[in-house]
Short mmCIF file of C-alpha atoms and ligand atoms in Angstrom, two decimals:
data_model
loop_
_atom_site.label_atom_id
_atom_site.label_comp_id
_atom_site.label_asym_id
_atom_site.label_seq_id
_atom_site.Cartn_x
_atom_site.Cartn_y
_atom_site.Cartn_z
CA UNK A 1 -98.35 -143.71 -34.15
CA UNK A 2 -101.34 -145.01 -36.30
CA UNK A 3 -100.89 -145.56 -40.11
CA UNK A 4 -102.68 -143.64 -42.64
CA UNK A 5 -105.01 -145.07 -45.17
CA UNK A 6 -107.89 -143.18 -47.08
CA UNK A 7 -110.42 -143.74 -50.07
CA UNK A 8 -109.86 -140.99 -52.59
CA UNK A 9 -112.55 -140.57 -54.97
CA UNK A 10 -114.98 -137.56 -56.63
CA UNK A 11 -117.68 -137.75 -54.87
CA UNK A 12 -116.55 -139.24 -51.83
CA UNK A 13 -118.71 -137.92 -49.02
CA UNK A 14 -120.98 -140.42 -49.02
CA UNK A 15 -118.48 -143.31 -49.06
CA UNK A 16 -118.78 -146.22 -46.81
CA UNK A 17 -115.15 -147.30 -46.72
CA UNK A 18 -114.14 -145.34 -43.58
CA UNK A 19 -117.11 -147.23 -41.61
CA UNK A 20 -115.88 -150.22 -42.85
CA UNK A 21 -111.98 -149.80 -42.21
CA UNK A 22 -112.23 -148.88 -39.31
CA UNK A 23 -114.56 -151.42 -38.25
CA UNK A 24 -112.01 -154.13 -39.44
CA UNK A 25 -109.15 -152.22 -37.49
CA UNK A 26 -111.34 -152.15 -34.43
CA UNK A 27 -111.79 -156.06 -34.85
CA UNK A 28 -107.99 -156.59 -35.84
CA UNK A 29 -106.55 -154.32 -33.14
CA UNK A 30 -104.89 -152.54 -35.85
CA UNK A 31 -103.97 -148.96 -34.82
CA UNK A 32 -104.34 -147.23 -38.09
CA UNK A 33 -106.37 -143.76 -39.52
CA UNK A 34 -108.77 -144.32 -42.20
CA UNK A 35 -110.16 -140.93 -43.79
CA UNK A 36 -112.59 -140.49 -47.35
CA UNK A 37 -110.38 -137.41 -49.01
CA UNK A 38 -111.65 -135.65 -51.75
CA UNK A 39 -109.14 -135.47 -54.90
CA UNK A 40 -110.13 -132.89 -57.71
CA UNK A 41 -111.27 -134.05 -60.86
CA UNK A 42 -107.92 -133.00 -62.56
CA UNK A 43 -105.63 -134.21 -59.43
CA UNK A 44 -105.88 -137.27 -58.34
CA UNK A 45 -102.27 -138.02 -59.34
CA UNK A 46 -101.28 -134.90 -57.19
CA UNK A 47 -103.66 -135.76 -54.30
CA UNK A 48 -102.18 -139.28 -53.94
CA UNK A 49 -99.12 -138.33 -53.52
CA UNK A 50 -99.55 -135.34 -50.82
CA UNK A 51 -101.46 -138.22 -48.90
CA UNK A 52 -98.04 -139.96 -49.17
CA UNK A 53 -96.18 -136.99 -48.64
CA UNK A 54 -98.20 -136.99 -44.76
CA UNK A 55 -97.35 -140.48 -44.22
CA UNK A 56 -100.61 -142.43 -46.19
CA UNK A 57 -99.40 -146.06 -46.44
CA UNK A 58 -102.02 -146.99 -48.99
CA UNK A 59 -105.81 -145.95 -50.35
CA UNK A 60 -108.64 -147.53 -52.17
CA UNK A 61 -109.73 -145.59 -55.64
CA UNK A 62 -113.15 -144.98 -56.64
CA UNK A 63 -115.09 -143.22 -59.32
CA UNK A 64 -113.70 -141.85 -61.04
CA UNK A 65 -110.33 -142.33 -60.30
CA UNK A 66 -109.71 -146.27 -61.23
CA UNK A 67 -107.97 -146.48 -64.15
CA UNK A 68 -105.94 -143.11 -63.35
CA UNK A 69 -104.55 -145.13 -60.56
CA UNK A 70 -103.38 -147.90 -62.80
CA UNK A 71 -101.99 -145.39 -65.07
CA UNK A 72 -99.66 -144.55 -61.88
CA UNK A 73 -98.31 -147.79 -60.34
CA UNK A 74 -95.18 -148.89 -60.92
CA UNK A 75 -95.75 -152.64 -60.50
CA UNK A 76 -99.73 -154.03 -60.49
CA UNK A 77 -101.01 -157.38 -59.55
CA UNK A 78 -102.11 -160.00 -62.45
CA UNK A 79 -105.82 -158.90 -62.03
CA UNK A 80 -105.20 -155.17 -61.65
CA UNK A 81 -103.71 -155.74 -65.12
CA UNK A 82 -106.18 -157.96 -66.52
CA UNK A 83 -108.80 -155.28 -65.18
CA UNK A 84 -107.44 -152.17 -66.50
CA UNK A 85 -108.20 -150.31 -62.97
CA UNK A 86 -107.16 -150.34 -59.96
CA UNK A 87 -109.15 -150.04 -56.52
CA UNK A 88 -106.20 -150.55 -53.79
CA UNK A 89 -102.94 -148.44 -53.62
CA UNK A 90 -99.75 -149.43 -51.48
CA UNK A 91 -97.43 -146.82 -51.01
CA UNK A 92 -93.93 -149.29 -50.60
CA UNK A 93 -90.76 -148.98 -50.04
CA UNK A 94 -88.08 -146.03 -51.77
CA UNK A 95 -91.74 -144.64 -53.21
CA UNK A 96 -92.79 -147.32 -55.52
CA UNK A 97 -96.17 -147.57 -55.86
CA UNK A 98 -98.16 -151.13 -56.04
CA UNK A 99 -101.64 -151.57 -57.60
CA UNK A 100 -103.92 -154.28 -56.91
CA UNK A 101 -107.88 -154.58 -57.84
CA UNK A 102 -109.85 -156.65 -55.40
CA UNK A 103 -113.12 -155.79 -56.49
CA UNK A 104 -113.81 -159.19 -58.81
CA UNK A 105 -112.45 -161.17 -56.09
CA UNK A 106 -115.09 -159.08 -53.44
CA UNK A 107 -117.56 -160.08 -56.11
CA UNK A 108 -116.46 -163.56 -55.98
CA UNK A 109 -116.11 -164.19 -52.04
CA UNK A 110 -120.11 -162.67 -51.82
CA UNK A 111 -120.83 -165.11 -54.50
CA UNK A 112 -119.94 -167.74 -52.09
CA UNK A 113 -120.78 -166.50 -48.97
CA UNK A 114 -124.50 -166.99 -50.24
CA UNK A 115 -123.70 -170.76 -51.89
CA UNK A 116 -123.71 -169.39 -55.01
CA UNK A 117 -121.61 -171.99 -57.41
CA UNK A 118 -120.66 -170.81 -61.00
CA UNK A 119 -118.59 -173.73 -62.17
CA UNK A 120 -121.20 -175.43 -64.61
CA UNK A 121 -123.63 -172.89 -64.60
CA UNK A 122 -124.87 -170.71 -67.13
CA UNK A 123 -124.16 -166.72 -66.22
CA UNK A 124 -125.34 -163.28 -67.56
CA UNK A 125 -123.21 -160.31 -67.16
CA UNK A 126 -124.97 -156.61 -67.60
CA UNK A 127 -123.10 -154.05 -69.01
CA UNK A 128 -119.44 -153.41 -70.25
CA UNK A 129 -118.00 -151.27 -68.29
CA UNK A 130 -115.23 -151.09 -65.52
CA UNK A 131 -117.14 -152.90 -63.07
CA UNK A 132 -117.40 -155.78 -65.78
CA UNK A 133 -113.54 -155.50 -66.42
CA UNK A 134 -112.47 -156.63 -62.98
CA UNK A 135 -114.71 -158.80 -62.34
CA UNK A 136 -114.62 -161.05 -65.75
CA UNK A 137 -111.32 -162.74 -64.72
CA UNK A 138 -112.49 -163.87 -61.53
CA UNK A 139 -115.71 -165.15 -62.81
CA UNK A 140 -114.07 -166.93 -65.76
CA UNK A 141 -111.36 -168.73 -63.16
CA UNK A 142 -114.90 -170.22 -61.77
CA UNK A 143 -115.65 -172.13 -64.95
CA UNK A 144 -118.96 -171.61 -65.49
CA UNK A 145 -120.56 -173.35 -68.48
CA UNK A 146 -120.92 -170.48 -70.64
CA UNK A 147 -120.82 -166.85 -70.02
CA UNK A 148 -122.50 -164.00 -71.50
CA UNK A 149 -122.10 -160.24 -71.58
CA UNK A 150 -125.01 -158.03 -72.58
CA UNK A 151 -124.71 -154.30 -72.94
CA UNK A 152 -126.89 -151.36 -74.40
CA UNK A 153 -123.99 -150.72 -76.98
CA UNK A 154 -122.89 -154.37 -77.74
CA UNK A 155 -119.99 -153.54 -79.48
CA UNK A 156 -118.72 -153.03 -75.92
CA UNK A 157 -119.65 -156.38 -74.72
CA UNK A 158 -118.27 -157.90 -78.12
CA UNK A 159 -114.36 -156.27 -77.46
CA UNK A 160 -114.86 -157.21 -73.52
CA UNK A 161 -115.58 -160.87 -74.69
CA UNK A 162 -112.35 -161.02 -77.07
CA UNK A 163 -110.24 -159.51 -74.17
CA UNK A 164 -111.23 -162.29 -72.39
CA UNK A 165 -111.48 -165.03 -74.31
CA UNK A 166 -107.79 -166.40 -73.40
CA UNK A 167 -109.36 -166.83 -69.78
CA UNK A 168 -112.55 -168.93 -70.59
CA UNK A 169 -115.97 -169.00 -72.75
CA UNK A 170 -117.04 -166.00 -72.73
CA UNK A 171 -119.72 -164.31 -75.97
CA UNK A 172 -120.87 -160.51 -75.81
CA UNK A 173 -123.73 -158.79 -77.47
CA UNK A 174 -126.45 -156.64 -77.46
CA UNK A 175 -130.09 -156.79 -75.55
CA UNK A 176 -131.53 -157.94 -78.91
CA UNK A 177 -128.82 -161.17 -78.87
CA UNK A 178 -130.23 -162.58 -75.26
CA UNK A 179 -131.77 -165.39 -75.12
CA UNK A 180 -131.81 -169.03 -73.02
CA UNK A 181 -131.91 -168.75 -69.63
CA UNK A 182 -129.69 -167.82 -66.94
CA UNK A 183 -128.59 -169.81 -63.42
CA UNK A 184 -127.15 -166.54 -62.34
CA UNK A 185 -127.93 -162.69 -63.76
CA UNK A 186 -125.51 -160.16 -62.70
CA UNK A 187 -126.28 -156.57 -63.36
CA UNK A 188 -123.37 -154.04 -63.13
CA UNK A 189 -124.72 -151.91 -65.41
CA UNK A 190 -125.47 -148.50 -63.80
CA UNK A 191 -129.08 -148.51 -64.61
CA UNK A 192 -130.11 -148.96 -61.20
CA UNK A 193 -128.27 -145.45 -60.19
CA UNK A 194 -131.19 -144.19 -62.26
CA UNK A 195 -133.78 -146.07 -61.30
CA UNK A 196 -133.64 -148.06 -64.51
CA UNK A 197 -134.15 -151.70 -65.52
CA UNK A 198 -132.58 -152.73 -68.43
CA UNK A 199 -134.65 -154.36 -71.18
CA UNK A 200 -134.74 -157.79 -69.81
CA UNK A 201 -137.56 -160.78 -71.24
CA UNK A 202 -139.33 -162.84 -69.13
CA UNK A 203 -138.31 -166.23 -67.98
CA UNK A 204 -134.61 -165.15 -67.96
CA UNK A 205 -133.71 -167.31 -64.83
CA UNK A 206 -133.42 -170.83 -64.69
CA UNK A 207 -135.69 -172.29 -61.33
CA UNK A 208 -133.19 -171.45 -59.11
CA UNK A 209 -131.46 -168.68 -60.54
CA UNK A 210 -130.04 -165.87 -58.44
CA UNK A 211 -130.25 -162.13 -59.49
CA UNK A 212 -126.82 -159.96 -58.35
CA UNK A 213 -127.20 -156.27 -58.42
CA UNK A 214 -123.32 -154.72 -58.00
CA UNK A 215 -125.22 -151.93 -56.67
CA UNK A 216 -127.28 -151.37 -53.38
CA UNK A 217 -129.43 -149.67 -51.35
CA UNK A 218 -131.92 -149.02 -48.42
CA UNK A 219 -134.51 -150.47 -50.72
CA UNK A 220 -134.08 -153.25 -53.19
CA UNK A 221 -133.09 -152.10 -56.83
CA UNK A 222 -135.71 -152.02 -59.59
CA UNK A 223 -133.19 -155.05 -61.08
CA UNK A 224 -133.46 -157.38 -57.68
CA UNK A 225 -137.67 -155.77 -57.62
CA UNK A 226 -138.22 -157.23 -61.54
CA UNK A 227 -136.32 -160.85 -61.01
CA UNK A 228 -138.52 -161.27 -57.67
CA UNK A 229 -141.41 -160.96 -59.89
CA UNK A 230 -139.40 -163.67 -61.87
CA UNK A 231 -138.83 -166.29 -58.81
CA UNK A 232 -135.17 -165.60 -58.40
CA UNK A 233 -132.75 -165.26 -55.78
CA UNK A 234 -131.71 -161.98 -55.02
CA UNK A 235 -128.21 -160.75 -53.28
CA UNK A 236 -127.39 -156.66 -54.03
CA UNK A 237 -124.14 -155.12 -53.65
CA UNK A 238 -123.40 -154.44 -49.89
CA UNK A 239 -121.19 -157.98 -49.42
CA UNK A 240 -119.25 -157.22 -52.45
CA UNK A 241 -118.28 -153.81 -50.80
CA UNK A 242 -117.12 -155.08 -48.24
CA UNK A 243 -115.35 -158.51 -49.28
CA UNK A 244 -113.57 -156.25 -51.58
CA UNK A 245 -112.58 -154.14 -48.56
CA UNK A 246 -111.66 -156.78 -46.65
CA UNK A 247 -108.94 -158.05 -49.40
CA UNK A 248 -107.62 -154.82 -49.40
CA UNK A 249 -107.06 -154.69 -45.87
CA UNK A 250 -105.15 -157.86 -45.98
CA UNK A 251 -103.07 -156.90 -48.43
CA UNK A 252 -102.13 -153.49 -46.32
CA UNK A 253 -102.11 -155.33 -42.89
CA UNK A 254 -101.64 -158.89 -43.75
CA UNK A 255 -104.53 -159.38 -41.06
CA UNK A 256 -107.70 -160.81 -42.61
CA UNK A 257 -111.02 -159.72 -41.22
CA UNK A 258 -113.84 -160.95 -40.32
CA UNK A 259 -116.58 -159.80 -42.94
CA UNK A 260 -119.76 -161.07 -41.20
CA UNK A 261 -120.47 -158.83 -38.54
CA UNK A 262 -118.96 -155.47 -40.66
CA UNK A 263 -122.26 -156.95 -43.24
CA UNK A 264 -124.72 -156.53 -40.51
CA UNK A 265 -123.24 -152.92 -38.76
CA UNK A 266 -123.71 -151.66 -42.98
CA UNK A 267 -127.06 -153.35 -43.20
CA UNK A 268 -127.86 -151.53 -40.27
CA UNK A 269 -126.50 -148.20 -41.04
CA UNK A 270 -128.71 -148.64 -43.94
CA UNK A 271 -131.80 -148.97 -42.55
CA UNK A 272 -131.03 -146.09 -39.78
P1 ATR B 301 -118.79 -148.86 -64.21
O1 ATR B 301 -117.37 -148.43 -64.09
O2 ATR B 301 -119.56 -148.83 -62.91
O3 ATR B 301 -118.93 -150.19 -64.89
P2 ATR B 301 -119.42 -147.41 -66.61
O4 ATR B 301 -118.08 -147.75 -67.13
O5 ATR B 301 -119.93 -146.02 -66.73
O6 ATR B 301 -119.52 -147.75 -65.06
O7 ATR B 301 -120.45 -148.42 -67.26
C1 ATR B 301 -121.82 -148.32 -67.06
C2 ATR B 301 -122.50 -149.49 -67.77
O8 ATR B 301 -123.91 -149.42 -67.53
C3 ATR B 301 -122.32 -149.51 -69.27
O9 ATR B 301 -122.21 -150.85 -69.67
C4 ATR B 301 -123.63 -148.86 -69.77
O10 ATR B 301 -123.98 -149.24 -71.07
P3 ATR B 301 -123.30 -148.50 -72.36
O11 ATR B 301 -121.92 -149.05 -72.49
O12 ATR B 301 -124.16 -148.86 -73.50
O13 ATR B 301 -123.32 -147.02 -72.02
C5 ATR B 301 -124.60 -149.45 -68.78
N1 ATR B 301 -125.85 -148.68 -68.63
C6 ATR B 301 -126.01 -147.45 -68.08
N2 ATR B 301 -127.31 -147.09 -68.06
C7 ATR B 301 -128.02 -148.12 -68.62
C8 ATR B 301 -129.40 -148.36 -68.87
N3 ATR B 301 -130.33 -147.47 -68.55
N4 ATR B 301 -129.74 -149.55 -69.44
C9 ATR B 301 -128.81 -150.47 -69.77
N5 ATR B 301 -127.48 -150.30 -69.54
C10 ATR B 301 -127.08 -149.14 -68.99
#
């Protein structure tokens, strides 16, 4: 019989996990279910565990479940803790309950998959939020020359920074405290959801520099649109979606996929 997993968020219709699990169980040969389940606002707790309750072996967490799911676990990883969230549930053995977060380290693996170094290098973070918190550990581990989180209420950057600062340099602020320039500017703010661009001066990128937008779409954000117009790289958020998929897998399976062509079927999707 095939295993169940699931992504349980609110929304979660338009989810692209199922696409991409069962992709990597078509590539694996691994026989297992993969379903997007919809958990009420005020029962996620509840909806987790009828999914175990039917035999669910495990589920990813998204918005705006994350940090619900780390108030659940019984044991989390290092960087689920360090995060404050979790995005991958194991259902073990006698009904414990494991927590990992692999989105930093999805972040991380797309960094590298397009030859993008951070040790040495100067790097802007945008915004404070949850997205920030799992991915500042992994970023610091890198040991870039300096980094620096920016966010509309700096105070929020300022407490992410101090939270941090045990793992590497890292400074927060507000818009009005950026200056220099940048050999790579991350935005995981969620401006872009809105069709915003946060208020960013010119010559923010070093010749060179890559622009990261978390987030993606069919077209380019307004984020990766402005640092074109400023000669920078750009890479959006589709490989970080699904390197962070693909560490959740193997950590369900043990089987690590292969990430490459499960880019290209989303890319395509995309475009369709
Ligand atoms: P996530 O979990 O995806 O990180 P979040 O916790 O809601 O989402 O955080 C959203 C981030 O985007 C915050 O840093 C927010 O800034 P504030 O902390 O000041 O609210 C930032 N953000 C949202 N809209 C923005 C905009 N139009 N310009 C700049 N930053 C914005």
């Amino acid at each position: 019989m095939s295993e169940r997993y699931c992504v349980l968020g609110n929304p979660v219709a338009h989810s692209k996990s199922p696409l991409i699990h069962q992709a990597f169980a078509a590539q694996t040969g691994q026989l297992l279910e993969y379903t997007a389940e919809l958990a009420p606002l005020d029962g996620f707790e509840a909806a987790w565990r009828a999914f175990c309750e039917s035999g669910g072996r495990g589920a990813n967490v998204t918005v705006p479940f994350k940090q619900e799911a780390f108030a659940l676990c019984d044991t989390l990883s290092e960087r689920a803790r360090r995060a404050g969230a979790v995005n991958t549930l194991i259902n073990g053995q006698n009904g414990r309950i494991y927590g990992d977060n692999t989105d930093g380290i999805g972040l991380l693996r797309d960094l590298t998959a397009h030859d993008v170094a951070l040790a040495g290098k100067r790097v802007l973070v945008l915004g404070a939020g949850g997205a920030v918190r799992g991915a500042l550990a992994p970023l610091l581990a890198e040991r870039p020359d300096e980094l620096l989180i920016i966010n509309r209420t700096g105070a929020k950057a300022e407490a992410l920074a101090r939270d941090f600062a045990d793992v590497g340099a890292v400074r927060g602020g507000s818009y009005d405290a950026l200056e220099g320039t940048f050999d790579l500017v991350i935005n995981a703010t969620s401006a872009s959801l809105s069709g915003e661009l946060p208020p960013l001066p010119e010559g923010l990128f070093t010749p060179g520099g890559v622009a990261y937008d978390m987030m993606y779409g069919v077209e380019p954000t307004v984020f990766l649109q402005w640092a074109k117009t400023q000669k920078a790289a750009t890479v959006d958020g589709l490989g970080m979606l699904v390197e962070q998929a693909a560490e959740a897998f193997f950590l369900w399976r043990n089987v690590r996929p292969e990430t490459v062509p499960v880019r290209a079927l989303l890319r395509e999707t995309l475009t369709r």
